Amino acid sequence: MGRSSKDKRDVYYRLAKEGGWRARSAFKLLQINEEFDLFTGVKRVVDLCAAPGSWSQVLSRKLIEERKEESEEANDAKIVAVDLQAMAPLPGVIQLQGDITKVSTANEIIKHFEGEPADLVVCDGAPDVTGLHDIDEYIQGQLLLAAFNITSHVLKKGGNFVAKIFRGKDVDLLYSQLKLFFPEVTVCKPRSSRNSSIESFVVCLNYSPPDGYTPTMANPLLNQDLDYSSLQGINRVVTPFMACGDLNSYDSDMTYPLQLEGEKEYQQLPPTQAPIKPPYQTACDMKKKNLLQNEQSNVKESSKDIVDDEK
Ligand code: SAM
């Protein structure tokens, strides 16, 4: 497809080039901001999964350039952008090449804020799409959880979190999980995000972790080395396990003699309800007719007879 036909087919692609944005995604963050006014009073921002950098450009323009134009005062806004891939430099943006699933990345970010937490975390992260919807949704969900985990290490209480989400069939679980940490969770679809795309964005306002919550990078579904005993307080949910029935009754893992002590005389009985048309029936019938030992060809013929008999 030529560039001019893409310009015609995708107006945001054209507008991105005209506006000097590195990707059309810039419009998504701009349109989300129109609704939620994300940048007022904000100084420290983390842009997760930032490459090639159009969201970082939006942040740099809004928090640094526009503020410089409005006031002569020193601008102390700080933007830290993280991605697995390298990104061309941007004014006022500190770039980290790293993986958002790693605690070392959270520590690097915090170092740049000199120990102070962030006011806002945004994440436009997406895995390489396979085209298999269930798998893509699952991986996107895991990336969102990684983004949330890193956010729980770097975001101040009362701060906001915006992240890409795939609105698949199990997305309600993710909303509920986010609601445990943010009283206000909204899903929004900017005009610049194609209708044909499953992507939307969760806007989570006013970070309020439950009392005693300790940030963790552990995802119990993925992290098999997780030491559960290290989880304490609200981080540790123990589901009760209960043994039912008389503890003196028979042990289902033991082998007992046919004649049980103190019981009436043993007598072999057929099952109370035999299975209806079990898949092994043909083999049983063949065994009865002594056909199972025969040559393969005989077996084939006879089993055909049996199947014909059954019709
Ligand atoms: N917001 C960006 C912009 O406006 O230019 C576009 C982001 S792009 C849709 C998704 C990015 O997620 C890719 O650059 C990819 O490298 C990054 N990514 C995926 N998994 C990641 C991970 N585990 N850690 C860091 N970055 C990741």
mmCIF file of C-alpha atoms and ligand atoms in Angstrom:
data_model
loop_
_atom_site.group_PDB
_atom_site.id
_atom_site.type_symbol
_atom_site.label_atom_id
_atom_site.label_comp_id
_atom_site.label_asym_id
_atom_site.label_seq_id
_atom_site.Cartn_x
_atom_site.Cartn_y
_atom_site.Cartn_z
ATOM 1 C CA MET A 1 0.000 0.000 0.000
ATOM 2 C CA GLY A 2 1.417 3.409 -0.965
ATOM 3 C CA ARG A 3 1.819 6.183 1.628
ATOM 4 C CA SER A 4 -0.795 8.392 -0.028
ATOM 5 C CA SER A 5 -3.440 5.659 0.075
ATOM 6 C CA LYS A 6 -2.689 5.098 3.791
ATOM 7 C CA ASP A 7 -3.040 8.880 4.294
ATOM 8 C CA LYS A 8 -6.477 8.623 2.658
ATOM 9 C CA ARG A 9 -7.568 5.512 4.532
ATOM 10 C CA ASP A 10 -6.311 6.580 7.983
ATOM 11 C CA VAL A 11 -6.792 10.231 8.797
ATOM 12 C CA TYR A 12 -4.973 9.924 12.142
ATOM 13 C CA TYR A 13 -1.915 8.499 10.396
ATOM 14 C CA ARG A 14 -1.888 11.601 8.174
ATOM 15 C CA LEU A 15 -2.564 14.011 11.048
ATOM 16 C CA ALA A 16 0.223 12.407 13.129
ATOM 17 C CA LYS A 17 2.746 13.173 10.414
ATOM 18 C CA GLU A 18 1.413 16.701 9.999
ATOM 19 C CA GLY A 19 1.595 17.326 13.755
ATOM 20 C CA GLY A 20 5.102 15.869 14.083
ATOM 21 C CA TRP A 21 3.917 12.936 16.232
ATOM 22 C CA ARG A 22 5.940 9.733 16.031
ATOM 23 C CA ALA A 23 2.809 7.571 15.959
ATOM 24 C CA ARG A 24 -0.935 8.036 15.524
ATOM 25 C CA SER A 25 -1.312 6.774 19.136
ATOM 26 C CA ALA A 26 -0.557 10.338 20.303
ATOM 27 C CA PHE A 27 -4.196 11.219 19.543
ATOM 28 C CA LYS A 28 -5.422 8.472 21.861
ATOM 29 C CA LEU A 29 -3.701 10.036 24.890
ATOM 30 C CA LEU A 30 -4.723 13.546 23.811
ATOM 31 C CA GLN A 31 -8.364 12.467 23.496
ATOM 32 C CA ILE A 32 -8.327 10.623 26.834
ATOM 33 C CA ASN A 33 -6.892 13.779 28.407
ATOM 34 C CA GLU A 34 -9.698 15.897 26.895
ATOM 35 C CA GLU A 35 -12.132 13.817 28.932
ATOM 36 C CA PHE A 36 -10.156 13.336 32.166
ATOM 37 C CA ASP A 37 -7.830 16.347 32.450
ATOM 38 C CA LEU A 38 -4.938 14.110 33.431
ATOM 39 C CA PHE A 39 -2.100 16.638 33.425
ATOM 40 C CA THR A 40 -3.233 19.484 35.691
ATOM 41 C CA GLY A 41 -0.858 19.766 38.668
ATOM 42 C CA VAL A 42 1.132 16.765 37.493
ATOM 43 C CA LYS A 43 4.954 16.840 37.674
ATOM 44 C CA ARG A 44 6.241 13.280 37.707
ATOM 45 C CA VAL A 45 4.985 10.896 35.039
ATOM 46 C CA VAL A 46 5.969 7.395 33.959
ATOM 47 C CA ASP A 47 5.296 6.300 30.394
ATOM 48 C CA LEU A 48 5.427 2.486 30.302
ATOM 49 C CA CYS A 49 5.906 0.725 26.953
ATOM 50 C CA ALA A 50 6.708 4.062 25.389
ATOM 51 C CA ALA A 51 8.439 3.353 22.054
ATOM 52 C CA PRO A 52 8.483 4.880 19.487
ATOM 53 C CA GLY A 53 7.483 7.722 21.801
ATOM 54 C CA SER A 54 4.322 9.540 20.731
ATOM 55 C CA TRP A 55 2.802 9.410 24.244
ATOM 56 C CA SER A 56 6.097 10.706 25.656
ATOM 57 C CA GLN A 57 5.903 13.501 23.083
ATOM 58 C CA VAL A 58 2.417 14.410 24.333
ATOM 59 C CA LEU A 59 3.718 14.414 27.921
ATOM 60 C CA SER A 60 6.766 16.478 26.994
ATOM 61 C CA ARG A 61 4.672 19.041 25.112
ATOM 62 C CA LYS A 62 1.985 19.317 27.813
ATOM 63 C CA LEU A 63 4.164 19.241 30.934
ATOM 64 C CA ILE A 64 7.288 20.979 29.712
ATOM 65 C CA GLU A 65 6.885 23.000 26.501
ATOM 66 C CA GLU A 66 3.401 24.428 27.090
ATOM 67 C CA ARG A 67 4.199 25.267 30.720
ATOM 68 C CA LYS A 68 7.403 27.022 29.652
ATOM 69 C CA GLU A 69 5.358 29.150 27.254
ATOM 70 C CA GLU A 70 2.873 30.007 30.019
ATOM 71 C CA SER A 71 5.346 30.907 32.766
ATOM 72 C CA GLU A 72 8.968 31.906 33.203
ATOM 73 C CA GLU A 73 9.286 29.789 36.349
ATOM 74 C CA ALA A 74 11.690 26.860 36.387
ATOM 75 C CA ASN A 75 9.971 23.764 35.174
ATOM 76 C CA ASP A 76 10.552 20.767 37.412
ATOM 77 C CA ALA A 77 8.403 18.241 35.521
ATOM 78 C CA LYS A 78 10.013 14.828 35.076
ATOM 79 C CA ILE A 79 9.005 12.176 32.564
ATOM 80 C CA VAL A 80 10.479 8.690 32.638
ATOM 81 C CA ALA A 81 9.789 6.535 29.586
ATOM 82 C CA VAL A 82 10.386 2.782 29.602
ATOM 83 C CA ASP A 83 10.376 0.270 26.771
ATOM 84 C CA LEU A 84 12.036 -2.971 25.789
ATOM 85 C CA GLN A 85 13.114 -1.199 22.631
ATOM 86 C CA ALA A 86 15.408 1.764 22.207
ATOM 87 C CA MET A 87 13.752 5.108 21.490
ATOM 88 C CA ALA A 88 15.089 8.243 19.813
ATOM 89 C CA PRO A 89 15.681 11.043 22.401
ATOM 90 C CA LEU A 90 12.936 13.538 23.296
ATOM 91 C CA PRO A 91 13.295 16.864 25.141
ATOM 92 C CA GLY A 92 12.914 16.427 28.900
ATOM 93 C CA VAL A 93 12.235 12.684 28.714
ATOM 94 C CA ILE A 94 14.489 10.267 30.615
ATOM 95 C CA GLN A 95 14.606 6.992 28.743
ATOM 96 C CA LEU A 96 15.084 3.544 30.227
ATOM 97 C CA GLN A 97 15.426 0.442 28.146
ATOM 98 C CA GLY A 98 13.859 -2.260 30.304
ATOM 99 C CA ASP A 99 11.177 -4.801 30.915
ATOM 100 C CA ILE A 100 8.119 -3.669 32.863
ATOM 101 C CA THR A 101 7.709 -7.134 34.358
ATOM 102 C CA LYS A 102 10.937 -6.655 36.380
ATOM 103 C CA VAL A 103 11.232 -5.086 39.834
ATOM 104 C CA SER A 104 14.653 -3.725 38.815
ATOM 105 C CA THR A 105 12.812 -1.507 36.297
ATOM 106 C CA ALA A 106 10.572 -0.141 39.095
ATOM 107 C CA ASN A 107 13.686 0.625 41.151
ATOM 108 C CA GLU A 108 15.345 2.395 38.208
ATOM 109 C CA ILE A 109 12.253 4.585 37.745
ATOM 110 C CA ILE A 110 12.110 5.518 41.430
ATOM 111 C CA LYS A 111 15.819 6.404 41.357
ATOM 112 C CA HIS A 112 15.122 8.986 38.670
ATOM 113 C CA PHE A 113 12.398 10.598 40.788
ATOM 114 C CA GLU A 114 14.887 10.821 43.673
ATOM 115 C CA GLY A 115 12.707 8.657 45.876
ATOM 116 C CA GLU A 116 9.512 10.644 45.229
ATOM 117 C CA PRO A 117 6.533 8.749 43.821
ATOM 118 C CA ALA A 118 4.924 9.528 40.451
ATOM 119 C CA ASP A 119 1.694 11.523 40.005
ATOM 120 C CA LEU A 120 0.627 9.651 36.899
ATOM 121 C CA VAL A 121 1.522 6.368 35.171
ATOM 122 C CA VAL A 122 0.443 5.671 31.600
ATOM 123 C CA CYS A 123 0.910 2.420 29.707
ATOM 124 C CA ASP A 124 0.169 1.788 26.062
ATOM 125 C CA GLY A 125 1.864 -1.614 26.179
ATOM 126 C CA ALA A 126 0.926 -4.286 23.714
ATOM 127 C CA PRO A 127 2.482 -7.673 23.045
ATOM 128 C CA ASP A 128 3.165 -8.854 19.506
ATOM 129 C CA VAL A 129 -0.319 -9.901 18.407
ATOM 130 C CA THR A 130 -0.632 -13.548 17.285
ATOM 131 C CA GLY A 131 -4.115 -13.268 15.769
ATOM 132 C CA LEU A 132 -5.394 -15.954 18.167
ATOM 133 C CA HIS A 133 -7.801 -13.795 20.153
ATOM 134 C CA ASP A 134 -7.828 -15.788 23.387
ATOM 135 C CA ILE A 135 -4.037 -15.850 23.559
ATOM 136 C CA ASP A 136 -3.702 -12.178 22.627
ATOM 137 C CA GLU A 137 -6.231 -11.173 25.278
ATOM 138 C CA TYR A 138 -4.487 -13.291 27.891
ATOM 139 C CA ILE A 139 -1.036 -11.855 27.126
ATOM 140 C CA GLN A 140 -2.390 -8.305 27.073
ATOM 141 C CA GLY A 141 -4.011 -8.979 30.467
ATOM 142 C CA GLN A 142 -0.676 -10.183 31.849
ATOM 143 C CA LEU A 143 1.072 -7.064 30.516
ATOM 144 C CA LEU A 144 -1.579 -4.889 32.146
ATOM 145 C CA LEU A 145 -1.023 -6.702 35.461
ATOM 146 C CA ALA A 146 2.739 -6.156 35.108
ATOM 147 C CA ALA A 147 2.055 -2.459 34.419
ATOM 148 C CA PHE A 148 -0.178 -2.314 37.477
ATOM 149 C CA ASN A 149 2.436 -4.060 39.649
ATOM 150 C CA ILE A 150 5.127 -1.607 38.621
ATOM 151 C CA THR A 151 2.638 1.232 39.145
ATOM 152 C CA SER A 152 1.979 0.050 42.702
ATOM 153 C CA HIS A 153 5.716 0.571 43.379
ATOM 154 C CA VAL A 154 5.982 4.050 41.882
ATOM 155 C CA LEU A 155 2.576 5.800 42.060
ATOM 156 C CA LYS A 156 1.657 8.128 44.915
ATOM 157 C CA LYS A 157 -1.615 7.634 46.816
ATOM 158 C CA GLY A 158 -4.237 9.667 44.994
ATOM 159 C CA GLY A 159 -2.332 9.340 41.687
ATOM 160 C CA ASN A 160 -3.816 8.143 38.405
ATOM 161 C CA PHE A 161 -3.124 5.215 36.071
ATOM 162 C CA VAL A 162 -4.102 4.878 32.406
ATOM 163 C CA ALA A 163 -3.515 1.648 30.501
ATOM 164 C CA LYS A 164 -4.404 -0.104 27.301
ATOM 165 C CA ILE A 165 -6.743 -3.048 27.780
ATOM 166 C CA PHE A 166 -8.237 -5.574 25.358
ATOM 167 C CA ARG A 167 -11.975 -5.726 25.910
ATOM 168 C CA GLY A 168 -12.322 -9.502 25.607
ATOM 169 C CA LYS A 169 -14.783 -11.808 27.267
ATOM 170 C CA ASP A 170 -12.969 -12.098 30.619
ATOM 171 C CA VAL A 171 -12.132 -8.418 30.997
ATOM 172 C CA ASP A 172 -14.555 -7.958 33.914
ATOM 173 C CA LEU A 173 -12.093 -9.762 36.170
ATOM 174 C CA LEU A 174 -9.425 -7.152 35.387
ATOM 175 C CA TYR A 175 -11.871 -4.302 36.068
ATOM 176 C CA SER A 176 -12.749 -5.833 39.443
ATOM 177 C CA GLN A 177 -9.078 -6.258 40.335
ATOM 178 C CA LEU A 178 -8.342 -2.630 39.432
ATOM 179 C CA LYS A 179 -11.380 -1.480 41.438
ATOM 180 C CA LEU A 180 -9.703 -2.884 44.558
ATOM 181 C CA PHE A 181 -7.008 -0.220 44.174
ATOM 182 C CA PHE A 182 -8.771 2.683 42.438
ATOM 183 C CA PRO A 183 -12.242 3.860 43.513
ATOM 184 C CA GLU A 184 -12.913 5.177 40.018
ATOM 185 C CA VAL A 185 -12.265 2.948 37.004
ATOM 186 C CA THR A 186 -13.575 3.923 33.562
ATOM 187 C CA VAL A 187 -13.033 2.195 30.261
ATOM 188 C CA CYS A 188 -12.765 4.509 27.317
ATOM 189 C CA LYS A 189 -12.346 4.220 23.592
ATOM 190 C CA PRO A 190 -10.834 7.325 22.004
ATOM 191 C CA ARG A 191 -12.121 8.285 18.551
ATOM 192 C CA SER A 192 -8.633 7.678 17.154
ATOM 193 C CA SER A 193 -8.720 4.010 18.225
ATOM 194 C CA ARG A 194 -10.188 1.964 15.394
ATOM 195 C CA ASN A 195 -13.592 0.422 16.010
ATOM 196 C CA SER A 196 -12.323 -2.791 14.493
ATOM 197 C CA SER A 197 -9.655 -2.981 17.215
ATOM 198 C CA ILE A 198 -10.392 -4.746 20.500
ATOM 199 C CA GLU A 199 -8.259 -2.141 22.333
ATOM 200 C CA SER A 200 -9.672 0.310 24.861
ATOM 201 C CA PHE A 201 -8.108 2.165 27.766
ATOM 202 C CA VAL A 202 -8.775 1.922 31.487
ATOM 203 C CA VAL A 203 -8.568 5.227 33.298
ATOM 204 C CA CYS A 204 -8.055 4.494 36.993
ATOM 205 C CA LEU A 205 -8.287 7.501 39.300
ATOM 206 C CA ASN A 206 -7.206 8.180 42.893
ATOM 207 C CA TYR A 207 -4.851 5.312 43.763
ATOM 208 C CA SER A 208 -6.019 3.970 47.132
ATOM 209 C CA PRO A 209 -4.392 0.601 47.912
ATOM 210 C CA PRO A 210 -6.070 -1.410 50.683
ATOM 211 C CA ASP A 211 -4.555 -0.810 54.134
ATOM 212 C CA GLY A 212 -1.423 -2.888 54.600
ATOM 213 C CA TYR A 213 -0.985 -3.689 50.903
ATOM 214 C CA THR A 214 2.673 -4.280 50.024
ATOM 215 C CA PRO A 215 3.521 -3.766 46.354
ATOM 216 C CA THR A 216 4.756 -6.937 44.688
ATOM 217 C CA MET A 217 5.855 -7.872 41.193
ATOM 218 C CA ALA A 218 4.700 -11.427 41.812
ATOM 219 C CA ASN A 219 1.998 -12.760 39.579
ATOM 220 C CA PRO A 220 1.005 -16.012 41.260
ATOM 221 C CA LEU A 221 -0.192 -17.368 37.902
ATOM 222 C CA LEU A 222 3.222 -16.946 36.296
ATOM 223 C CA ASN A 223 5.704 -16.919 39.124
ATOM 224 C CA GLN A 224 6.223 -20.515 40.153
ATOM 225 C CA ASP A 225 9.154 -19.618 42.423
ATOM 226 C CA LEU A 226 6.950 -17.379 44.545
ATOM 227 C CA ASP A 227 7.478 -18.027 48.258
ATOM 228 C CA TYR A 228 3.889 -17.805 49.517
ATOM 229 C CA SER A 229 5.000 -17.654 53.124
ATOM 230 C CA SER A 230 6.646 -14.286 52.317
ATOM 231 C CA LEU A 231 3.209 -12.817 51.558
ATOM 232 C CA GLN A 232 1.704 -11.177 54.620
ATOM 233 C CA GLY A 233 -1.428 -9.278 55.627
ATOM 234 C CA ILE A 234 -3.817 -8.389 52.835
ATOM 235 C CA ASN A 235 -1.349 -9.769 50.244
ATOM 236 C CA ARG A 236 -1.945 -13.244 51.557
ATOM 237 C CA VAL A 237 -5.299 -14.853 50.923
ATOM 238 C CA VAL A 238 -5.623 -18.298 52.398
ATOM 239 C CA THR A 239 -8.657 -20.257 51.262
ATOM 240 C CA PRO A 240 -9.830 -22.615 54.034
ATOM 241 C CA PHE A 241 -9.214 -26.309 53.394
ATOM 242 C CA MET A 242 -11.473 -28.700 55.255
ATOM 243 C CA ALA A 243 -11.475 -32.495 55.661
ATOM 244 C CA CYS A 244 -15.092 -33.746 55.656
ATOM 245 C CA GLY A 245 -16.632 -36.925 57.037
ATOM 246 C CA ASP A 246 -15.763 -39.113 60.022
ATOM 247 C CA LEU A 247 -11.960 -39.320 60.289
ATOM 248 C CA ASN A 248 -12.338 -42.952 61.518
ATOM 249 C CA SER A 249 -14.049 -44.052 58.281
ATOM 250 C CA TYR A 250 -12.226 -45.992 55.505
ATOM 251 C CA ASP A 251 -9.126 -44.385 53.979
ATOM 252 C CA SER A 252 -9.609 -44.114 50.205
ATOM 253 C CA ASP A 253 -5.874 -44.657 49.586
ATOM 254 C CA MET A 254 -5.669 -47.945 51.529
ATOM 255 C CA THR A 255 -6.233 -51.506 50.209
ATOM 256 C CA TYR A 256 -8.574 -53.538 52.451
ATOM 257 C CA PRO A 257 -9.311 -57.318 52.459
ATOM 258 C CA LEU A 258 -12.519 -58.275 50.636
ATOM 259 C CA GLN A 259 -13.994 -59.505 53.888
ATOM 260 C CA LEU A 260 -14.206 -56.390 56.013
ATOM 261 C CA GLU A 261 -13.968 -56.867 59.748
ATOM 262 C CA GLY A 262 -17.348 -56.794 61.470
ATOM 263 C CA GLU A 263 -19.242 -56.520 58.123
ATOM 264 C CA LYS A 264 -21.610 -59.047 56.466
ATOM 265 C CA GLU A 265 -20.150 -61.771 54.213
ATOM 266 C CA TYR A 266 -18.479 -60.454 51.028
ATOM 267 C CA GLN A 267 -20.434 -60.989 47.809
ATOM 268 C CA GLN A 268 -19.419 -59.548 44.434
ATOM 269 C CA LEU A 269 -22.171 -57.324 43.020
ATOM 270 C CA PRO A 270 -22.551 -55.664 39.621
ATOM 271 C CA PRO A 271 -22.413 -51.853 39.539
ATOM 272 C CA THR A 272 -25.727 -50.309 40.588
ATOM 273 C CA GLN A 273 -25.954 -48.471 37.283
ATOM 274 C CA ALA A 274 -23.839 -49.756 34.397
ATOM 275 C CA PRO A 275 -22.519 -47.044 32.027
ATOM 276 C CA ILE A 276 -24.811 -46.436 29.047
ATOM 277 C CA LYS A 277 -23.067 -47.249 25.754
ATOM 278 C CA PRO A 278 -19.464 -46.757 26.982
ATOM 279 C CA PRO A 279 -16.792 -46.272 24.303
ATOM 280 C CA TYR A 280 -15.095 -49.555 25.359
ATOM 281 C CA GLN A 281 -18.263 -51.615 24.694
ATOM 282 C CA THR A 282 -17.075 -52.814 21.255
ATOM 283 C CA ALA A 283 -13.801 -54.064 22.746
ATOM 284 C CA CYS A 284 -15.704 -55.903 25.515
ATOM 285 C CA ASP A 285 -17.975 -57.588 22.945
ATOM 286 C CA MET A 286 -14.957 -58.590 20.845
ATOM 287 C CA LYS A 287 -13.246 -59.972 23.921
ATOM 288 C CA LYS A 288 -16.364 -62.060 24.699
ATOM 289 C CA LYS A 289 -16.157 -63.510 21.159
ATOM 290 C CA ASN A 290 -12.404 -64.081 21.596
ATOM 291 C CA LEU A 291 -11.612 -61.793 18.698
ATOM 292 C CA LEU A 292 -9.147 -59.428 20.322
ATOM 293 C CA GLN A 293 -6.129 -61.733 19.784
ATOM 294 C CA ASN A 294 -6.729 -62.245 16.042
ATOM 295 C CA GLU A 295 -4.968 -60.679 13.053
ATOM 296 C CA GLN A 296 -5.571 -56.983 12.494
ATOM 297 C CA SER A 297 -7.624 -57.642 9.324
ATOM 298 C CA ASN A 298 -9.893 -60.151 11.141
ATOM 299 C CA VAL A 299 -10.411 -57.686 13.917
ATOM 300 C CA LYS A 300 -11.391 -55.001 11.442
ATOM 301 C CA GLU A 301 -13.930 -57.299 9.761
ATOM 302 C CA SER A 302 -15.394 -58.582 13.019
ATOM 303 C CA SER A 303 -15.645 -55.169 14.592
ATOM 304 C CA LYS A 304 -17.530 -54.084 11.465
ATOM 305 C CA ASP A 305 -19.952 -56.990 12.079
ATOM 306 C CA ILE A 306 -20.393 -55.956 15.687
ATOM 307 C CA VAL A 307 -20.988 -52.355 14.721
ATOM 308 C CA ASP A 308 -23.505 -53.564 12.077
ATOM 309 C CA ASP A 309 -25.202 -55.733 14.750
ATOM 310 C CA GLU A 310 -25.494 -52.718 17.018
ATOM 311 C CA LYS A 311 -27.242 -50.583 14.396
HETATM 312 N N1 SAM B 1 2.725 4.529 23.332
HETATM 313 C C1 SAM B 1 3.674 4.266 22.275
HETATM 314 C C2 SAM B 1 3.695 5.491 21.403
HETATM 315 O O1 SAM B 1 2.809 6.324 21.548
HETATM 316 O O2 SAM B 1 4.616 5.620 20.618
HETATM 317 C C3 SAM B 1 3.329 3.024 21.477
HETATM 318 C C4 SAM B 1 3.506 1.772 22.264
HETATM 319 S S1 SAM B 1 3.496 0.346 21.288
HETATM 320 C C5 SAM B 1 1.794 0.194 20.884
HETATM 321 C C6 SAM B 1 3.700 -0.963 22.443
HETATM 322 C C7 SAM B 1 5.093 -1.044 23.058
HETATM 323 O O3 SAM B 1 5.024 -1.960 24.145
HETATM 324 C C8 SAM B 1 6.169 -1.585 22.128
HETATM 325 O O4 SAM B 1 7.114 -0.578 21.885
HETATM 326 C C9 SAM B 1 6.802 -2.754 22.936
HETATM 327 O O5 SAM B 1 8.206 -2.786 22.843
HETATM 328 C C10 SAM B 1 6.364 -2.405 24.344
HETATM 329 N N2 SAM B 1 6.409 -3.544 25.278
HETATM 330 C C11 SAM B 1 5.768 -4.744 25.162
HETATM 331 N N3 SAM B 1 6.073 -5.533 26.218
HETATM 332 C C12 SAM B 1 6.905 -4.822 27.031
HETATM 333 C C13 SAM B 1 7.558 -5.094 28.276
HETATM 334 N N4 SAM B 1 7.418 -6.266 28.907
HETATM 335 N N5 SAM B 1 8.340 -4.131 28.831
HETATM 336 C C14 SAM B 1 8.500 -2.946 28.205
HETATM 337 N N6 SAM B 1 7.919 -2.630 27.024
HETATM 338 C C15 SAM B 1 7.123 -3.554 26.444
#
